[in-house]
Short mmCIF file of C-alpha atoms in Angstrom, two decimals:
data_model
loop_
_atom_site.label_atom_id
_atom_site.label_comp_id
_atom_site.label_asym_id
_atom_site.label_seq_id
_atom_site.Cartn_x
_atom_site.Cartn_y
_atom_site.Cartn_z
CA ALA R 266 -11.42 -4.34 -5.90
CA PRO R 267 -8.70 -2.41 -4.03
CA PHE R 268 -5.91 -3.53 -6.36
CA VAL R 269 -7.72 -1.81 -9.22
CA ARG R 270 -9.96 0.92 -7.82
CA ILE R 271 -8.17 3.78 -6.07
CA GLU R 272 -11.31 4.55 -4.03
CA ASP R 273 -11.31 1.03 -2.59
CA ALA R 274 -7.58 1.16 -1.84
CA PHE R 275 -7.97 4.41 0.10
CA GLU R 276 -11.01 3.06 1.94
CA LEU R 277 -8.94 0.09 3.17
CA LEU R 278 -6.12 2.41 4.14
CA ASP R 279 -8.46 4.75 6.03
CA ARG R 280 -10.16 1.88 7.87
CA SER R 281 -6.81 0.39 8.88
CA ALA R 282 -5.88 3.59 10.78
CA CYS R 283 -2.26 3.04 9.71
CA ALA R 284 0.19 5.85 9.10
CA TYR R 285 1.23 6.09 5.45
CA ARG R 286 3.27 8.02 2.91
CA ILE R 287 2.75 8.04 -0.84
CA GLU R 288 5.30 9.46 -3.26
CA GLY R 289 5.05 9.80 -7.00
CA THR R 290 8.33 9.04 -8.71
CA GLY R 291 7.93 9.67 -12.40
CA SER R 292 5.74 6.91 -13.78
CA SER R 293 5.38 4.92 -10.53
CA PHE R 294 4.25 5.35 -6.94
CA ALA R 295 6.16 4.37 -3.80
CA VAL R 296 4.06 3.68 -0.70
CA ASN R 297 5.12 3.11 2.93
CA VAL R 298 2.51 1.98 5.46
CA GLU R 299 3.20 1.63 9.19
CA SER R 300 1.10 -0.56 11.49
CA ASN R 301 2.30 -0.98 15.07
CA ASP R 302 5.83 -2.37 14.70
CA ARG R 303 5.57 -3.39 11.04
CA THR R 304 6.26 -1.39 7.90
CA GLY R 305 5.01 -2.37 4.47
CA ARG R 306 6.57 -0.97 1.32
CA ALA R 307 5.53 -1.27 -2.29
CA SER R 308 5.98 0.49 -5.59
CA ASP R 309 4.01 0.11 -8.77
CA GLU R 310 2.86 2.10 -11.79
CA ARG R 311 -0.69 1.70 -10.47
CA LYS R 312 -1.33 3.68 -7.31
CA ALA R 313 -4.15 1.40 -6.10
CA ARG R 314 -1.96 -1.71 -6.39
CA ALA R 315 0.96 -0.03 -4.59
CA ILE R 316 -1.29 1.10 -1.71
CA THR R 317 -2.99 -2.26 -1.29
CA THR R 318 0.26 -4.23 -1.47
CA ALA R 319 2.03 -1.98 1.06
CA LEU R 320 -0.94 -2.23 3.43
CA ALA R 321 -1.04 -6.03 3.14
CA ARG R 322 2.68 -6.19 3.92
CA ALA R 323 2.32 -3.88 6.92
CA LEU R 324 -0.46 -6.07 8.30
CA GLY R 325 1.56 -9.25 7.71
CA ILE R 326 -0.81 -10.58 5.06
CA GLU R 327 1.84 -10.59 2.31
CA GLN R 328 5.59 -10.94 2.66
CA GLU R 329 7.92 -8.62 0.77
CA ALA R 330 9.73 -10.31 -2.05
CA ASN R 331 13.50 -10.54 -1.81
CA PRO R 332 15.18 -8.45 -4.52
#
């Protein structure tokens, strides 16, 4: 359950071999994941959800929402 368990989120990230950056900004986390020519970005109060969402976006599994 990578959206919930931080261990699972990091396992997916490690297996993807993508470059990533995680920043804590007060009560939320901002994550950037780079895969080939795509970049996925996400922020959330839950680190596991932010990591998994950014990874999915970088891999083209989920599209970023328009603000």
